Amino acid sequence: HHAGRLIPDHHPRFEAEVRLRLPENGRRRFTGVLRGADDAALSIEVDGALRSFPFTNLEKARLVPKV
């Protein structure tokens, strides 16, 4: 059970692209570095700030491994 645990640096980094059902601050698309996830939300670092996106508001999410 890894809920809520942040991904250590030695693991592959993932870039996350999310599209929201309902906009936040007028935006529906966000791209950033995946920092963690729990049972309710994805944590993504967007433009240097950690943001949490609830699964209930995710229309689409894509993870791209960064080597």
Coordinates of C-alpha atoms in Angstrom, one line a residue:
H1 CA 0.0 0.0 0.0
H2 CA 1.8 3.1 -1.2
A3 CA -1.0 5.7 -0.8
G4 CA 0.2 9.2 -0.2
R5 CA 3.9 8.3 -0.4
L6 CA 6.0 10.7 -2.5
I7 CA 8.0 9.1 -5.2
P8 CA 11.7 8.9 -4.3
D9 CA 14.2 10.6 -6.6
H10 CA 15.9 7.4 -7.7
H11 CA 12.6 6.2 -9.3
P12 CA 11.9 7.2 -12.9
R13 CA 10.4 10.6 -13.1
F14 CA 7.1 11.0 -14.8
E15 CA 5.7 14.0 -16.5
A16 CA 2.0 14.2 -16.0
E17 CA -0.5 15.8 -18.4
V18 CA -3.9 16.3 -17.0
R19 CA -7.2 17.6 -18.4
L20 CA -9.8 18.7 -15.9
R21 CA -13.6 18.3 -16.1
L22 CA -14.0 21.7 -14.4
P23 CA -11.4 24.5 -14.9
E24 CA -9.2 25.7 -12.1
N25 CA -8.2 29.4 -12.5
G26 CA -9.7 29.3 -16.0
R27 CA -7.4 26.4 -17.0
R28 CA -8.3 22.8 -17.8
R29 CA -5.0 21.5 -19.0
F30 CA -1.9 21.2 -16.7
T31 CA 1.5 19.7 -17.3
G32 CA 4.1 19.1 -14.6
V33 CA 6.1 16.5 -12.8
L34 CA 4.3 13.8 -10.9
R35 CA 5.1 14.0 -7.2
G36 CA 2.7 11.5 -5.7
A37 CA -0.8 10.1 -5.5
D38 CA -3.2 8.9 -2.9
D39 CA -6.6 7.4 -2.9
A40 CA -8.2 10.8 -3.8
A41 CA -5.8 12.9 -5.8
L42 CA -2.7 13.2 -8.0
S43 CA 0.1 15.6 -6.7
I44 CA 1.8 17.3 -9.6
E45 CA 4.5 20.0 -9.5
V46 CA 3.3 22.7 -12.0
D47 CA 5.6 25.6 -12.6
G48 CA 7.5 25.0 -9.4
A49 CA 4.4 24.8 -7.2
L50 CA 2.9 21.5 -5.9
R51 CA -0.7 21.1 -6.8
S52 CA -3.3 18.5 -6.0
F53 CA -5.8 17.4 -8.6
P54 CA -8.7 15.3 -7.2
F55 CA -9.5 12.2 -9.4
T56 CA -13.1 13.3 -9.4
N57 CA -12.2 16.3 -11.5
L58 CA -9.8 14.5 -13.9
E59 CA -11.2 14.0 -17.3
K60 CA -7.9 12.6 -18.6
A61 CA -4.5 12.0 -17.2
R62 CA -1.4 10.9 -19.1
L63 CA 2.0 9.9 -17.6
V64 CA 5.2 10.2 -19.7
P65 CA 8.4 8.6 -18.3
K66 CA 11.3 11.1 -18.2
V67 CA 14.7 9.3 -18.6

